[in-house]
Coordinates of C-alpha atoms in Angstrom, one line a residue:
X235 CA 9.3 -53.0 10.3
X236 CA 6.6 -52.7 7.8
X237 CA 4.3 -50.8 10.5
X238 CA 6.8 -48.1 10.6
X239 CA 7.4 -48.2 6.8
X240 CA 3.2 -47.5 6.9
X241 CA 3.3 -44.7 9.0
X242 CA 6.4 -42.9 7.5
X243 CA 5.1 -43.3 4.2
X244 CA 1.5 -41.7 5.2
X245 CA 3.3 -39.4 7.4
X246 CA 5.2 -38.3 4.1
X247 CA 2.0 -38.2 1.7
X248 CA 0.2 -35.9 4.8
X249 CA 3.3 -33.9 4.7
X250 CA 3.5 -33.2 0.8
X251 CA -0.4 -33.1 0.2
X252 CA -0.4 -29.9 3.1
X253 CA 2.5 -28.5 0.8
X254 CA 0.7 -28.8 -2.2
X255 CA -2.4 -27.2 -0.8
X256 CA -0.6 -24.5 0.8
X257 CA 1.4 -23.7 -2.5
X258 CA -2.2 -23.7 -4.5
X259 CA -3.5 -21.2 -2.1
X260 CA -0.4 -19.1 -2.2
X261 CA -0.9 -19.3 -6.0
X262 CA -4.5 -18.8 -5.9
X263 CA -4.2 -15.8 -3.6
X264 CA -1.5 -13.7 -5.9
X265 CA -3.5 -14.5 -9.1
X266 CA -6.3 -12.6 -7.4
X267 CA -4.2 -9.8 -5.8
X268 CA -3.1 -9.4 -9.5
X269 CA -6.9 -9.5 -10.5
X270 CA -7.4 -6.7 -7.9
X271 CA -4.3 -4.5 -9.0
X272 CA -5.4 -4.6 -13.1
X273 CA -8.7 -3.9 -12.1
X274 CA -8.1 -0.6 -9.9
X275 CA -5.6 0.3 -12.8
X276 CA -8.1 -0.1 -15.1
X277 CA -10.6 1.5 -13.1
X278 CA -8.1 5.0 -12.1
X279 CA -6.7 4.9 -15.7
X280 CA -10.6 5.4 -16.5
X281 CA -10.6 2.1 -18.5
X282 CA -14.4 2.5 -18.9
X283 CA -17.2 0.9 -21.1
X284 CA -18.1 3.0 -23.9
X285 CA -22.0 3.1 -23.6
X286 CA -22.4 4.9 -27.1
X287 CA -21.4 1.2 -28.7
X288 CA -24.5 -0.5 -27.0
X289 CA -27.8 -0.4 -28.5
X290 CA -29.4 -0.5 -25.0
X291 CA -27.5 -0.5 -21.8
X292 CA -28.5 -2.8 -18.9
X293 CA -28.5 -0.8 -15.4
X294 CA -29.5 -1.3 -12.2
X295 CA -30.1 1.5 -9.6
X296 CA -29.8 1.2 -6.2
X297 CA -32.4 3.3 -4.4
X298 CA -32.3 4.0 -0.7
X299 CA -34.5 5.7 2.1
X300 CA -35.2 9.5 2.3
X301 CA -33.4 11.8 0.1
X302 CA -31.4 9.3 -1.7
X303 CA -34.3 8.2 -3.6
X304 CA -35.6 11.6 -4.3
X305 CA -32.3 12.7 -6.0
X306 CA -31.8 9.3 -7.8
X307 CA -35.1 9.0 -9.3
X308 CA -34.4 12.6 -10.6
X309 CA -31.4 11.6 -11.8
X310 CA -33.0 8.4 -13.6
X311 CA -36.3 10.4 -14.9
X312 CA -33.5 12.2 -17.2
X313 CA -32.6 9.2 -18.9
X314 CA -33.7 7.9 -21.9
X315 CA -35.7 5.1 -21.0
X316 CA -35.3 2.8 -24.1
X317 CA -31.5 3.3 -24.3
X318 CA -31.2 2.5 -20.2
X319 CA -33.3 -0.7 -20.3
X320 CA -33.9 -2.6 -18.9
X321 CA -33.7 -1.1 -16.0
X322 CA -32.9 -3.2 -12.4
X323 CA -34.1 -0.9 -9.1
X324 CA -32.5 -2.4 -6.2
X325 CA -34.2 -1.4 -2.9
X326 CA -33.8 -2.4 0.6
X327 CA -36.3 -4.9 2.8
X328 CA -37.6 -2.4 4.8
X329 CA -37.7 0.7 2.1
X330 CA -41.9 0.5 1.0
X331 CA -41.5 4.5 0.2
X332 CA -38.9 4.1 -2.1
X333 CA -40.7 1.0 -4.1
X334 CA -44.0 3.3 -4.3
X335 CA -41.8 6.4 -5.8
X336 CA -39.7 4.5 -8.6
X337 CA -43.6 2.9 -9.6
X338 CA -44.5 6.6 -10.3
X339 CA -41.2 7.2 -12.0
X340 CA -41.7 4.0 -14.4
X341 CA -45.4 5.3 -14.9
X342 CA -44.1 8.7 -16.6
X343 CA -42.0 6.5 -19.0
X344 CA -45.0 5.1 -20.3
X345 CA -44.3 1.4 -21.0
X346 CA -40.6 2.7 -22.6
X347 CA -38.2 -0.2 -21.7
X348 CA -38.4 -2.5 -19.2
X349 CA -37.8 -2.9 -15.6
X350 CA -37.7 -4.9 -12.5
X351 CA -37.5 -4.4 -8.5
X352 CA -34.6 -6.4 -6.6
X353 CA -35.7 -6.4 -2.9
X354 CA -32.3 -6.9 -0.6
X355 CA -31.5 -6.7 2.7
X356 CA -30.2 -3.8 4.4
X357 CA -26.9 -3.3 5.4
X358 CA -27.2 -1.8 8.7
X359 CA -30.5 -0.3 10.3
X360 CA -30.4 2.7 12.2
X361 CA -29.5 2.1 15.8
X362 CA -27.8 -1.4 15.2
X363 CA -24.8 -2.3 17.1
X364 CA -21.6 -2.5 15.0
X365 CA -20.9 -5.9 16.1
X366 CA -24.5 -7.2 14.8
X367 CA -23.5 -5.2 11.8
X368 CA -20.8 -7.2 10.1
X369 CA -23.3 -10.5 10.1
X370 CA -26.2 -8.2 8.1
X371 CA -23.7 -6.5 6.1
X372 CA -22.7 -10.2 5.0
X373 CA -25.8 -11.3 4.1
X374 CA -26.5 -8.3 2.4
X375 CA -23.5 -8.9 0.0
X376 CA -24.3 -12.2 -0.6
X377 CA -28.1 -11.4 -1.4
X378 CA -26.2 -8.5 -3.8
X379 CA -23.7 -10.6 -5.7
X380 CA -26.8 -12.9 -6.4
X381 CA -28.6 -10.0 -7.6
X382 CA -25.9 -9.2 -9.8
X383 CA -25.2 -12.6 -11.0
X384 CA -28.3 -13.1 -12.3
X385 CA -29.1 -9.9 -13.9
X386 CA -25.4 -9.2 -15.0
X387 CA -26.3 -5.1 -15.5
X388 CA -23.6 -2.9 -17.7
X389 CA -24.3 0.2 -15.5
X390 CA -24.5 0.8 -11.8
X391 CA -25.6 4.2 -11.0
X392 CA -25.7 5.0 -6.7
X393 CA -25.7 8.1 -4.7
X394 CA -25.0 6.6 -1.8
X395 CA -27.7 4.6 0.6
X396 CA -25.8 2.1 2.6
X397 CA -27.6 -0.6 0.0
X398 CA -25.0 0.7 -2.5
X399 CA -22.0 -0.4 -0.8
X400 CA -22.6 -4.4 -0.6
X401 CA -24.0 -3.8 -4.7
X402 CA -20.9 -1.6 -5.6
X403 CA -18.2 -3.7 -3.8
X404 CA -19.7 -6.9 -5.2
X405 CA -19.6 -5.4 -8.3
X406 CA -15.7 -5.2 -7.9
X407 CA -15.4 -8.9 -7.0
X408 CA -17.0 -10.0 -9.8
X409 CA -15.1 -8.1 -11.9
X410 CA -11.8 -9.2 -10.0
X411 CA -12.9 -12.6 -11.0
X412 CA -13.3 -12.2 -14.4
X413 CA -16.8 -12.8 -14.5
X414 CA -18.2 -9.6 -15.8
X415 CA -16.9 -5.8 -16.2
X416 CA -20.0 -3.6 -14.7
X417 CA -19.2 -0.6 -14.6
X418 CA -20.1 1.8 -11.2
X419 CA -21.2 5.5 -11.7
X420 CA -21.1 7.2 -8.1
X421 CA -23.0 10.3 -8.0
X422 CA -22.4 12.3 -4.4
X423 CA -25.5 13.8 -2.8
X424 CA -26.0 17.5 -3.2
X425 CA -26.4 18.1 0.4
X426 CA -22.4 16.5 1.0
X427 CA -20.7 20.2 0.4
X428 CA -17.8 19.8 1.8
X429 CA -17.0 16.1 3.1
X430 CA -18.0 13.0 1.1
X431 CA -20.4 10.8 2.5
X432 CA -19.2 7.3 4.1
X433 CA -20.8 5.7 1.1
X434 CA -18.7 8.2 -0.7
X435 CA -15.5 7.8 1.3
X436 CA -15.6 3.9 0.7
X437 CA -16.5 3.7 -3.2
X438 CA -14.1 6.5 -3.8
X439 CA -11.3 4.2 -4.9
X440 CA -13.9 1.4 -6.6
X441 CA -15.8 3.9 -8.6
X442 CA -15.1 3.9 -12.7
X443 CA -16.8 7.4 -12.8
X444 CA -17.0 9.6 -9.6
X445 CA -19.4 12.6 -9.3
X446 CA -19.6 15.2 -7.1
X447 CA -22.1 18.2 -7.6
X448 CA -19.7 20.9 -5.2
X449 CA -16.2 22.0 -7.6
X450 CA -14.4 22.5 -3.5
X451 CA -15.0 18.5 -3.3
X452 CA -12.7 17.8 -6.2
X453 CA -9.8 19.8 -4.6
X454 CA -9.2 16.8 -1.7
X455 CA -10.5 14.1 -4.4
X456 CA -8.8 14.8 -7.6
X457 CA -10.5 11.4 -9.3
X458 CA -14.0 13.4 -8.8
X459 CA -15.6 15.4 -11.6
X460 CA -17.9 18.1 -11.0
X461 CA -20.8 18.1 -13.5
X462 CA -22.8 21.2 -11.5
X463 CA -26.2 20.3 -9.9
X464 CA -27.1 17.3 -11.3
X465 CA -30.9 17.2 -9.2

């Protein structure tokens, strides 16, 4: 009699310790799909940091291979080096070229601000199967959200290498979790005329401030803003 007493009683605590569990996930789970919801409000209402209020402004910059870099580093040259400092340049493992470039960039500032080089890895290399994909694509957002955890930039500026979209979407996370608000600055590339980029097609909705450098682009993406050539 007591033996069965045992069991019901553990069978019970089993049965209402499950039920708490699965009520604190439930609860857990709608608290961040209400994170998610107030921060894409915030981010298509254009909720955005006012950068004029900040002495200097903390950004990183996510470089990638080929042209990317090119227009970015134009874009960055522009800048005014001791109000965007310091400055974090995120580049990919196997990107050497684009390392050497944002060097030559830093050495026309001449010592204004500071910076440092965040080495991640890539996303996806060219050729790789899409199955081997989703496994570098994690570890590539987890090497980003460490990046930005520890550097905890204001500003994100991308044009779209595929390192932006583990840095950009982590960015979101973070910000879904109430840890810190950085704000993400998309700029298109000049050669997408017509059709965004896939980059472009993903951060579309996560972006605080899309640019596109083509006026026909904002008539199928009404959030986009056309500044003219930008590089």
């Amino acid at each position: 009699m007591c033996h069965q007493l045992s069991v019901k009683n553990t069978t019970c605590l089993i049965f209402w310790t499950m039920l708490v569990l699965i009520a604190a996930a439930l609860l857990v789970a709608v608290v961040l799909v209400a994170r998610l919801v107030y921060v894409l409000r915030d981010i298509h209402q254009g909720k955005s940091l006012v950068l004029s209020q900040h002495k200097t402004v903390k950004t990183l910059v996510v470089l990638g291979s080929g042209g990317h870099t090119v227009e970015m580093l134009k874009m960055v040259a522009a800048l005014d080096p001791l109000k965007y400092s310091p400055r974090i340049y995120v580049v990919a493992d196997t990107d050497e070229i684009s390392h050497k470039k944002l060097l030559e960039v830093e050495k026309d500032f001449k010592g204004e601000g500071n910076f440092v080089v965040e080495v991640i890895p890539r996303t996806r290399e060219v050729g790789q199967s899409w199955i081997t994909s989703a496994f570098t694509t994690l570890r590539a957002l987890i090497s980003s959200l460490l990046v930005l955890v520890q550097h905890r930039p204001v500003l994100i500026l991308s044009n779209g290498p595929g390192t932006c979209v583990p840095l950009c979407g982590g960015a979101v996370i973070l910000r879904v979790l109430g840890m810190f608000p950085s704000r993400v600055v998309f700029v298109e590339s000049l050669c997408r005329v017509r059709s965004l980029s896939l980059s472009g097609q993903l951060l579309y909705p996560l972006s605080d401030h899309f640019l596109v450098q083509w006026p026909q682009l904002t008539e199928s993406h009404p959030r986009a803003r056309c500044l003219g050539r930008l590089v």
